[in-house]
Coordinates of C-alpha atoms in Angstrom, one line a residue:
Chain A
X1 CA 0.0 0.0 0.0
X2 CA 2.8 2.3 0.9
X3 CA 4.7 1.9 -1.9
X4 CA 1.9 2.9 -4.4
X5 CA 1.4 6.1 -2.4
X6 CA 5.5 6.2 -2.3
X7 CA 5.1 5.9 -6.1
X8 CA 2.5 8.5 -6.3
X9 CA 4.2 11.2 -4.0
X10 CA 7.8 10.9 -6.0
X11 CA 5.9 11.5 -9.4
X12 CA 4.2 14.7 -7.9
X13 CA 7.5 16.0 -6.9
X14 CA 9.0 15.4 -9.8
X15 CA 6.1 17.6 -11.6
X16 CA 6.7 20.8 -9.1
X17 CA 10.2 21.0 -10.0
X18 CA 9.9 20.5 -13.6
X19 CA 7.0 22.6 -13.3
X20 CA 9.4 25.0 -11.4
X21 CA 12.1 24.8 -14.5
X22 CA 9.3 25.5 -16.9
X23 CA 8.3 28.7 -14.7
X24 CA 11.9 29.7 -14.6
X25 CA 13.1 29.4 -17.7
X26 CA 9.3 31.6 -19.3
X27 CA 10.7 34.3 -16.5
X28 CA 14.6 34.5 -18.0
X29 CA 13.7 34.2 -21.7
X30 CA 10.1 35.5 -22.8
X31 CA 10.2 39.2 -23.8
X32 CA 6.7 39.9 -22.8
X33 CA 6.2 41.2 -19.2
X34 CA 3.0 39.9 -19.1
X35 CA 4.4 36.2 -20.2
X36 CA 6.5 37.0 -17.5
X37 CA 3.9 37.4 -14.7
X38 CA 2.1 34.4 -16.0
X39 CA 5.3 32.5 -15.2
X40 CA 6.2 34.3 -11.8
X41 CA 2.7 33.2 -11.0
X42 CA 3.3 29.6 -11.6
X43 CA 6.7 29.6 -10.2
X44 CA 5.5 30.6 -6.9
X45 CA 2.5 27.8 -6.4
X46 CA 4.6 25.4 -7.7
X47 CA 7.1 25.9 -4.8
X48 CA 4.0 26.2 -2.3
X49 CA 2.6 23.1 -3.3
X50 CA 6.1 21.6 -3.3
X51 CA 6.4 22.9 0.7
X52 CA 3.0 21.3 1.3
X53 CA 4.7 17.7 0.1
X54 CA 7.5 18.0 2.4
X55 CA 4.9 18.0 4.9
X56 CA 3.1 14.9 3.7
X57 CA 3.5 11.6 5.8
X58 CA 2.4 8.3 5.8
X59 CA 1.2 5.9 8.4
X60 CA 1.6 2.0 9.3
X61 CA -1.9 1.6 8.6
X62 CA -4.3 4.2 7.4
X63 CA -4.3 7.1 5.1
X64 CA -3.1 9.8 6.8
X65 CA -6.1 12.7 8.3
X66 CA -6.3 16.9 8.1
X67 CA -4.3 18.3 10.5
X68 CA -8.0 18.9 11.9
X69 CA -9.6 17.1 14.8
X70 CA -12.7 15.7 14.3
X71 CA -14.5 16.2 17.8
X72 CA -13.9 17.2 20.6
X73 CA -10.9 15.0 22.7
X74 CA -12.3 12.8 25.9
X75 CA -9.0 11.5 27.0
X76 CA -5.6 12.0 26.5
X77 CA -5.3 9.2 24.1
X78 CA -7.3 10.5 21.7
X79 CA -4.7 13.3 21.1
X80 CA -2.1 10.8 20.7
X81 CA -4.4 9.0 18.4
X82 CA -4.8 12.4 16.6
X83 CA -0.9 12.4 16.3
X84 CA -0.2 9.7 14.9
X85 CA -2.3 10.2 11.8
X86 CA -2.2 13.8 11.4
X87 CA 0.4 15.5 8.9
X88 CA 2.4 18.1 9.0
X89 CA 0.2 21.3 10.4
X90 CA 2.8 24.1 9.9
X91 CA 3.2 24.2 6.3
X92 CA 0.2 24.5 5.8
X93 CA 0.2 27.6 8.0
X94 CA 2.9 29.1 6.3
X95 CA 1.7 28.4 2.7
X96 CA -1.8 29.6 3.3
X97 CA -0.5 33.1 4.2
X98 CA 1.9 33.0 1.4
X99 CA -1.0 32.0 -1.1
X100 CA -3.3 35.4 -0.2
X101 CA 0.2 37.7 0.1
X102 CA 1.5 36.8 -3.6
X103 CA -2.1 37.3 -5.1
X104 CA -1.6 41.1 -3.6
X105 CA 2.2 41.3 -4.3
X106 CA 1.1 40.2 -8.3
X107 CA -1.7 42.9 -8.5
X108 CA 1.0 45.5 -7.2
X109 CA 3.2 43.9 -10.1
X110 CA 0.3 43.8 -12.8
X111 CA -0.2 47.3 -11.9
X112 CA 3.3 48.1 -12.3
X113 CA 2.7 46.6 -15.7
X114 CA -0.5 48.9 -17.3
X115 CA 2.0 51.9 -16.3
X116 CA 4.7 51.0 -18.5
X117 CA 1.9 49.9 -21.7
X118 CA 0.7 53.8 -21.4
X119 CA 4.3 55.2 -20.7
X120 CA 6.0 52.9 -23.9
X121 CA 3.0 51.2 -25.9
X122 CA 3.8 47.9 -25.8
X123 CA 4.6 45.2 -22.8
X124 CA 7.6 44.0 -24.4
X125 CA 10.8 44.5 -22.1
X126 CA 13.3 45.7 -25.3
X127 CA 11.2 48.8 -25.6
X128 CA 13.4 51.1 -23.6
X129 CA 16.3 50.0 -26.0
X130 CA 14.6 50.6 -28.8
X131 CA 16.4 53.6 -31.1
X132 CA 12.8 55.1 -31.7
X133 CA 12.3 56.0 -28.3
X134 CA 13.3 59.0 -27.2
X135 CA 13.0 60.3 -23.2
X136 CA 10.0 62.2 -22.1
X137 CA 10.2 62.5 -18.7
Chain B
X1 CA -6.4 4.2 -1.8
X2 CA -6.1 3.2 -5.9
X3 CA -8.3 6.1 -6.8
X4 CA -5.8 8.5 -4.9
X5 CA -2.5 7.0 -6.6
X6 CA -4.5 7.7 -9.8
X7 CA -5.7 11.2 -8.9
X8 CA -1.7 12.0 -8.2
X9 CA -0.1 10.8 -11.1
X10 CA -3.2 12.3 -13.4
X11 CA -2.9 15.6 -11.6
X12 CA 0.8 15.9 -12.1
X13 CA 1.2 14.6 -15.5
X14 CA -1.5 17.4 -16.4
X15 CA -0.7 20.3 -14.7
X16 CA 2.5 19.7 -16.7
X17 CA 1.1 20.2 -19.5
X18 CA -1.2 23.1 -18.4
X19 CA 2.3 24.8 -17.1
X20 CA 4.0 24.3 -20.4
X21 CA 1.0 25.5 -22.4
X22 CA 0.7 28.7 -20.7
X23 CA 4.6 29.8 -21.1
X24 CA 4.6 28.7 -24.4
X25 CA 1.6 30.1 -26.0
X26 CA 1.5 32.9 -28.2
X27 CA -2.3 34.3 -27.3
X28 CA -2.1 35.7 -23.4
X29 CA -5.5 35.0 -22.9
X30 CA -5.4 31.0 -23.3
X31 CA -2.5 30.8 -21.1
X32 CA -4.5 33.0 -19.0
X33 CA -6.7 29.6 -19.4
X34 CA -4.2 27.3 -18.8
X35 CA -3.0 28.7 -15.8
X36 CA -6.8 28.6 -14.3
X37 CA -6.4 24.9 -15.4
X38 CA -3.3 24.4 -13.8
X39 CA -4.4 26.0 -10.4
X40 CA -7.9 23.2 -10.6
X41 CA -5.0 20.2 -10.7
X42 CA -3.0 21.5 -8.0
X43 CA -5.8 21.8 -5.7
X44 CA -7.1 18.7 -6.8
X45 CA -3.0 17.5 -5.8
X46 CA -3.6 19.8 -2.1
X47 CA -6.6 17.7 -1.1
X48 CA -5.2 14.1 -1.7
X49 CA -1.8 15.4 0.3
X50 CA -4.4 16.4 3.2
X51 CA -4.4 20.1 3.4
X52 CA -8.0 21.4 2.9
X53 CA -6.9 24.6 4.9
X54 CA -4.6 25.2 2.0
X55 CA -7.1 24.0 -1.0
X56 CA -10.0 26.4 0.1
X57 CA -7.6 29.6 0.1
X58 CA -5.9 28.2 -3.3
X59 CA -9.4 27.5 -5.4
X60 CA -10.7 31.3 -5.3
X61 CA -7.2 33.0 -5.8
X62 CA -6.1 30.7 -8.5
X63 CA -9.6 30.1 -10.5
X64 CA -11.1 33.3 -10.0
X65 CA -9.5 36.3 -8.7
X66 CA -6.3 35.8 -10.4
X67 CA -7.7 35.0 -14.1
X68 CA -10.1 37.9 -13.6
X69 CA -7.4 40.3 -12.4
X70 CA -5.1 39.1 -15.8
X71 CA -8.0 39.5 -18.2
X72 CA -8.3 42.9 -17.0
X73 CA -5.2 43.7 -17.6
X74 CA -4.3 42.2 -20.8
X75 CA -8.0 43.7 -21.9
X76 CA -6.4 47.2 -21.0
X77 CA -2.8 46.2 -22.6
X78 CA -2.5 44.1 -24.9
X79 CA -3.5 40.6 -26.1
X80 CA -1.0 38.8 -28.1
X81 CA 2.4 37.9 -27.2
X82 CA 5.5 39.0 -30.1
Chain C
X1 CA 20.8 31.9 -29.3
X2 CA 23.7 31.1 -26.8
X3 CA 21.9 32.9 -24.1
X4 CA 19.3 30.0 -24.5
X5 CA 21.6 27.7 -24.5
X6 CA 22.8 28.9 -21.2
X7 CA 19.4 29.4 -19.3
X8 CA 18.3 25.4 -20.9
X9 CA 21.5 24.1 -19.7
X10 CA 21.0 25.7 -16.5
X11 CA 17.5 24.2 -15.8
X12 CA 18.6 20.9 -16.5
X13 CA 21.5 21.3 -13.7
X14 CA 19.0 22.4 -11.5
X15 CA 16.5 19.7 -12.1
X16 CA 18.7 16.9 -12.2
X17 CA 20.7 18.8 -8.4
X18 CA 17.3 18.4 -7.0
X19 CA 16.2 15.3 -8.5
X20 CA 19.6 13.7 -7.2
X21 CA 18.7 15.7 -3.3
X22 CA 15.5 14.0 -3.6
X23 CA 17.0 10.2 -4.3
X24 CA 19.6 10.9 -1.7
X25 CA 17.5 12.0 1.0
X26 CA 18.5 15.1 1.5
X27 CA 15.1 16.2 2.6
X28 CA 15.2 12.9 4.7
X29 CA 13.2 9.7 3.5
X30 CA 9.4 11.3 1.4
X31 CA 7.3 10.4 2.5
X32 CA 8.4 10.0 6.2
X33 CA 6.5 7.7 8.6
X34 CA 6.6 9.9 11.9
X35 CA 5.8 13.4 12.5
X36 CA 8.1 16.5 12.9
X37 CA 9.0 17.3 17.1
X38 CA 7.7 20.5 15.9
X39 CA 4.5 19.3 14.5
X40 CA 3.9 16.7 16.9
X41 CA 4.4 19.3 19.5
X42 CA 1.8 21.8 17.6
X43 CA -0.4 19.0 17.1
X44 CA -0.7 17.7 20.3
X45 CA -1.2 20.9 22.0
X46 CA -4.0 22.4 18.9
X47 CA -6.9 20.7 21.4
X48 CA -5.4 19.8 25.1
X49 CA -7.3 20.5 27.8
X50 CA -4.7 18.4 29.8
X51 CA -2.0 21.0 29.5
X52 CA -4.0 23.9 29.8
X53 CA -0.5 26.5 29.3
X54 CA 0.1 25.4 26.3
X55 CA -3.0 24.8 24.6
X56 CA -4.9 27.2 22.5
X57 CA -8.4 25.0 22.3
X58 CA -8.8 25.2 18.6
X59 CA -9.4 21.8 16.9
X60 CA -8.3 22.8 13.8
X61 CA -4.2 22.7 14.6
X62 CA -3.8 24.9 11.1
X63 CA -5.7 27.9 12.8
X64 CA -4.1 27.5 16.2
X65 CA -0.6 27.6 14.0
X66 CA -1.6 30.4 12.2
X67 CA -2.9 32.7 14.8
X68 CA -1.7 31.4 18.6
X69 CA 1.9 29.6 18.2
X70 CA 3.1 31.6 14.9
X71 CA 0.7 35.0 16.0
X72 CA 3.0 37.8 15.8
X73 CA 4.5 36.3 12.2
X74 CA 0.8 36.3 10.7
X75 CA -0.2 39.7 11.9
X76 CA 3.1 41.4 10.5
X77 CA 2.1 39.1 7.2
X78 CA -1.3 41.3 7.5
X79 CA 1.0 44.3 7.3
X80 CA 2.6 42.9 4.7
X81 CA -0.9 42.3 2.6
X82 CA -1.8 45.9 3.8
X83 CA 1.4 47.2 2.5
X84 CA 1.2 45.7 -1.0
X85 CA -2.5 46.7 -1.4
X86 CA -1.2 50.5 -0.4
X87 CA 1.3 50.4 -3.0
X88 CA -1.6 49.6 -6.0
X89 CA -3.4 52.7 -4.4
X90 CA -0.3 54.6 -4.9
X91 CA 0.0 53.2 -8.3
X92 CA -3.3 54.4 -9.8
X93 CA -3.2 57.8 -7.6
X94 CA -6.0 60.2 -8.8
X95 CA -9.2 57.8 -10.1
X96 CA -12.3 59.5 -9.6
X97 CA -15.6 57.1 -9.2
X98 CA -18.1 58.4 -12.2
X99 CA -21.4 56.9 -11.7
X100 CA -23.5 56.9 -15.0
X101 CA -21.4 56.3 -17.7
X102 CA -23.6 53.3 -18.4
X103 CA -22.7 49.2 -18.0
X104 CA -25.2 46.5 -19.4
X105 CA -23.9 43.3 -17.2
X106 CA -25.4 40.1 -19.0
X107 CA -28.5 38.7 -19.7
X108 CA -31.4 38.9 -17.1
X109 CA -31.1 35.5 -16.4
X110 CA -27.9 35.0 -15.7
X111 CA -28.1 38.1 -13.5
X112 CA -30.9 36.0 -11.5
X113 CA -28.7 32.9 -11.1
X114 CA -26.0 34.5 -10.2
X115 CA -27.8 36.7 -7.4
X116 CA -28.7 33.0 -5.6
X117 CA -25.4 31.9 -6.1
X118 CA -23.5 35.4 -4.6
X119 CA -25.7 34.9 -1.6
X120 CA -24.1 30.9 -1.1
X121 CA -20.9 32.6 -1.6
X122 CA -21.2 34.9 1.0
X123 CA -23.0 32.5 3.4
X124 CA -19.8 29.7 3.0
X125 CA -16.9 32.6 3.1
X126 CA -19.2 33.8 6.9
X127 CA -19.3 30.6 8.1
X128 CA -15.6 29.4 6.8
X129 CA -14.5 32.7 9.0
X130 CA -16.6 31.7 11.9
X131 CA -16.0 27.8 11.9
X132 CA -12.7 28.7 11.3
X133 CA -11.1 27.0 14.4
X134 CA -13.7 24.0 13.9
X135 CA -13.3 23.3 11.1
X136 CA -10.6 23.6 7.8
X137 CA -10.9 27.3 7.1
X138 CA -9.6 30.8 8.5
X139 CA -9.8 34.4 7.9
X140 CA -7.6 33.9 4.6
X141 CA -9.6 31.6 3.2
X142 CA -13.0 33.6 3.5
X143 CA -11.8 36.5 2.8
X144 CA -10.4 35.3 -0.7
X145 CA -13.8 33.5 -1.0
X146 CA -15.4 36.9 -0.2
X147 CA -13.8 38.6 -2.7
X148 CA -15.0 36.3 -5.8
X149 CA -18.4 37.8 -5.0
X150 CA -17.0 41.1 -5.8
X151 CA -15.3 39.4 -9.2
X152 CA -18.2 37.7 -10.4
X153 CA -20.9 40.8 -9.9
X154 CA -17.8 43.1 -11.8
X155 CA -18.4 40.7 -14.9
X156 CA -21.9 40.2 -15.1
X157 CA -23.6 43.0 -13.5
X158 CA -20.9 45.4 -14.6
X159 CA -18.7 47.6 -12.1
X160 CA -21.5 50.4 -12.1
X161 CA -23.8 48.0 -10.1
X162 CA -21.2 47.8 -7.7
X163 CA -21.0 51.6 -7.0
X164 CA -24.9 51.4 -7.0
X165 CA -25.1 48.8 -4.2
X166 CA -22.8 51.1 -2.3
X167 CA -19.6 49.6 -2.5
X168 CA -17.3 52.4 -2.7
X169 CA -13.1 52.2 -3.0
X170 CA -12.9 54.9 0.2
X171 CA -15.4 52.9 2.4
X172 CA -13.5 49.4 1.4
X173 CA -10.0 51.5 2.6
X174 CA -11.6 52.5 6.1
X175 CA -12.4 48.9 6.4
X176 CA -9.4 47.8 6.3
X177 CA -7.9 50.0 7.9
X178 CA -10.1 49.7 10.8
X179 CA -9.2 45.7 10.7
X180 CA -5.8 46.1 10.8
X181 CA -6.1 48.2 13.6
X182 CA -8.4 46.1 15.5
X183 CA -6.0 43.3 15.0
X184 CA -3.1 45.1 16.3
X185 CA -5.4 46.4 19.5
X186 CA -6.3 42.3 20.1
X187 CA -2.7 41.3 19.9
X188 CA -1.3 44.0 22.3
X189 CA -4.5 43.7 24.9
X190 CA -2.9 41.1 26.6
X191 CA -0.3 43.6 27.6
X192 CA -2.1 45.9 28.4
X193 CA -4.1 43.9 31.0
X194 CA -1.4 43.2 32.2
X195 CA -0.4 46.7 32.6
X196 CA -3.5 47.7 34.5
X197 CA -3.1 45.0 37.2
X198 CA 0.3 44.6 37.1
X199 CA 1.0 41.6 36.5
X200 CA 2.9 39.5 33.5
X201 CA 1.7 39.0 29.8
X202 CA 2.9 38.4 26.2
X203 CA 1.9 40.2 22.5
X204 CA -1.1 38.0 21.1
X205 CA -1.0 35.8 24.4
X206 CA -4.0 33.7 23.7
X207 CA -4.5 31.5 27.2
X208 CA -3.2 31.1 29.8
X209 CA 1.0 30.6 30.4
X210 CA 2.8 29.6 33.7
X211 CA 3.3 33.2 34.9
X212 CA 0.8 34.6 33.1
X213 CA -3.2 34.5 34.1
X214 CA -4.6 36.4 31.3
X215 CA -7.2 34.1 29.1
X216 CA -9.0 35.0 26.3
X217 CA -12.7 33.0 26.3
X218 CA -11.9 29.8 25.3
X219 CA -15.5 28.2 25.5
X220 CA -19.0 29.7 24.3
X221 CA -21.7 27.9 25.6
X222 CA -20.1 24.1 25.7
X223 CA -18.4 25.1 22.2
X224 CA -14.3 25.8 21.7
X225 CA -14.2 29.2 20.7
X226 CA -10.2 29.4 21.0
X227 CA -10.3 32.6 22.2
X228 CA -8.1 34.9 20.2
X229 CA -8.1 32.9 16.8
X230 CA -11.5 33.2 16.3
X231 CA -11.6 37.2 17.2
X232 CA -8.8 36.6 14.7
X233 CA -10.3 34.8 11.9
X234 CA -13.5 37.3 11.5
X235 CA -11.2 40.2 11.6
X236 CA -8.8 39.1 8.8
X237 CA -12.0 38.2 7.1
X238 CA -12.6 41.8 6.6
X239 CA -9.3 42.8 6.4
X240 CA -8.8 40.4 2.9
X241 CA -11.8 40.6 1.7
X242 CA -11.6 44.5 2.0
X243 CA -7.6 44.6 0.4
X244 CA -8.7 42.2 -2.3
X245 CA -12.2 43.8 -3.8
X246 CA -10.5 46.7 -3.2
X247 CA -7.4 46.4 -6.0
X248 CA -10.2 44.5 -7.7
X249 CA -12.5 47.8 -7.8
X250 CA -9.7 49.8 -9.0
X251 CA -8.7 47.0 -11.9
X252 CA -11.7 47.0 -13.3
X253 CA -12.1 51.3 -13.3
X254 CA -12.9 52.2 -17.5
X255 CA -11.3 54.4 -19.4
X256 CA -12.8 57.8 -18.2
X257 CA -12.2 56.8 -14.4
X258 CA -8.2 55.9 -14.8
X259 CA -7.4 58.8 -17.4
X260 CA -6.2 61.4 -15.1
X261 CA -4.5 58.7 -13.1
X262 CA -2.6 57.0 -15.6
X263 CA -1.3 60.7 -16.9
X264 CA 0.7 60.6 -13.8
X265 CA -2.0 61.3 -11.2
X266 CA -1.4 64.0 -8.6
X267 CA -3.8 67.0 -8.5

């Protein structure tokens, strides 16, 4: 059983950081600055969700639960029970912040970008080296 | 438990895809799409590793807000990659 | 060309670096079979009314992570949000709200269904907020869930319903300013409870420490309320909510609106 979920889990990896080079090389080599948020945007969940993995675990005999507890304890045990199935709580914490923090952080930079299409006419990043351009500031 | 293992290695192998797609195509607005596509898999990929907390913030900021805040802009800019 | 080159022979490196840290182990063996100490430590304690100073009495150990044992880090992450969402406000400097200019939405009966499903919206992002210590879900996640109703009504009732139904960009800043500052009073009342009656207490104390008394509620009527992380949750409700329909407001501005900002703003 664990070794199909072991299978599973080392494929998904995988896929974040070859969906990580992907991100990363549409960041270094697209001219658009707008392909370029696209990929920043894709970057950064990949490397969220990859944090969330690290935090996966498994168990000797059951899947393992939400770092949620179902009701309400009754004895100490039951917390130990809760333990020993839960994963990892604290990436989630940190990721969930992260999540709502880059959607603001990528408006501030999509903003960014509508100011230089009315100051230059075009998103592309070679438009300040362009000859035509001239100064106006 | 075979219906997870499938899920997974579904949900990987396509957002892939979906992550390629967007950084390679030409039109911003269907990347705009594929990137809506690949945020569905990776919440998909959140709920089998066990963090619902995670998947509830991730659905709205990757298949709504974020696509609607892009179309905006590339509505106001422009469309087509050169 | 060679600068391709470089970047595709750079990727590779880097894949095949982390592939090779993943088969060595250097992120131990994935997926491991015991807990964290840290986690176990958090987990254990979410719920425990067995070791009542460390405890926060939240059953959900995500929240209690979020807003009791990692406090101070998440409000200052609030600042952060509050920071970024200043910064777009900065950016388009000078919009003026023109009501009138005319906005169709869609078709009548897609404005209907849409109505019933904005009211399900906003009655799951209330209750993720209020269940938040329950249950999976938190301020974060309701307040992101909030603003899709604003998203939606921007696309098919159009942005002029919006301003009809009252939803202003200078009442959205005063709320969240006001839940900022709300959140800042809650994490430093501790102290100054403390102050008044001399005695000992810590920045977003939620219960009770060794040589500390001050507890915020932890039950309501036979239910965990976990004290500060539910105050918490609602209040970073509104504060999201209020940042994120907010830069969406000011996205989705037309032409006439944004002209004077986007000529450099300013008076």
């Amino acid at each position: 059983m664990n070794d199909l979920l072991s299978l599973a889990f080392t494929t998904a990896i995988t896929a974040f950081v070859i969906n990580i080079a992907i991100a990363s090389y549409g960041v270094f080599t697209k001219t658009s600055l707008l392909k370029k948020a696209i990929s920043i945007i894709i970057f950064s969940d990949s490397i969220s969700i990859l944090a969330i993995a690290i935090g996966f675990r498994t168990t000797e005999t059951q899947y393992p639960s939400p770092p949620v507890l179902g009701e309400k304890p009754r004895t100490p045990s039951d917390v130990e029970a809760f333990v020993e199935v839960s994963v990892d709580p604290l990436p989630q914490a940190f990721v969930i912040t992260a999540i709502v923090i880059g959607l603001a952080a990528i408006t501030l930079l999509l903003g960014l970008i509508i100011l230089y299409y009315r100051h230059f006419g075009t998103t592309d990043i070679r438009a300040p080296l362009d000859e035509e351009y001239e100064e106006v500031i | 438990m075979f219906l997870t293992v499938i899920v997974v290695l579904a949900a990987s192998f396509i957002s892939v895809i979906a992550a390629y797609m967007a950084v390679a195509e030409k039109d911003l607005l269907t990347a705009t799409v594929y990137m809506a596509l690949l945020g569905v898999f990776y919440t998909l990929i959140y709920y089998v590793l066990m963090a619902p907390d995670v998947a509830l913030a991730y659905i709205p900021v990757s298949s709504a807000l974020l696509p609607l805040t892009l179309i905006v802009v590339l509505k106001k800019t422009e469309r087509y990659e050169k | 060309m060679r600068k391709n080159i470089a970047v595709a022979v750079s990727l590779g490196t880097l894949a095949l670096t982390l592939g090779m840290v993943l088969h060595l182990g250097g992120l131990g063996v994935l997926p491991p079979r015991i807990l964290r100490n840290l986690a176990q430590v958090v987990a254990a304690n979410a719920y425990n009314p067995w070791n009542e100073t460390l405890t926060s009495y939240s059953l959900n150990a995500v929240a209690a992570a979020i807003w009791d044992y990692r406090g101070i880090d998440t409000i200052f992450e609030t600042a952060v949000l509050f920071a970024a969402v200043t910064g777009v406000t900065a950016l388009f400097r000078g919009t003026v709200e023109k009501v009138g200019l005319g906005g169709r939405g869609m078709l009548f009966t897609l404005k209907t269904s849409t109505k019933i499903a904005l009211l399900l919206i906003a009655l799951v992002s209330v209750s993720l907020a209020l269940h938040g210590h329950l249950t999976p879900g938190g301020g974060f996640q309701a307040g992101s869930v909030f603003a899709v109703i604003v998203a939606l009504s921007i696309t098919v009732f159009s942005i002029e319903a919006l301003y009809n139904a009252g939803l202003r960009t200078k009442s959205l800043m005063k709320a969240r300013l006001v839940a900022l500052a709300l959140i800042l009073f809650i994490a430093l009342l501790p102290l100054a409870a403390s102050l008044a009656i001399n005695g000992v207490a810590y920045i977003a104390q939620n219960q009770a420490k060794e040589d500390s008394a001050f507890a915020m509620p932890a039950a309501f009527l036979n239910t965990p309320l976990a004290g500060s992380v539910f105050i918490f949750n609602v209040l970073e409700l509104v504060a999201v909510a209020a940042s994120l329909s907010y830069v969406l407001i000011l996205f989705a501005m037309r032409k006439e609106e944004l002209e004077h900002a986007l000529k450099g703003g300013g008076k």
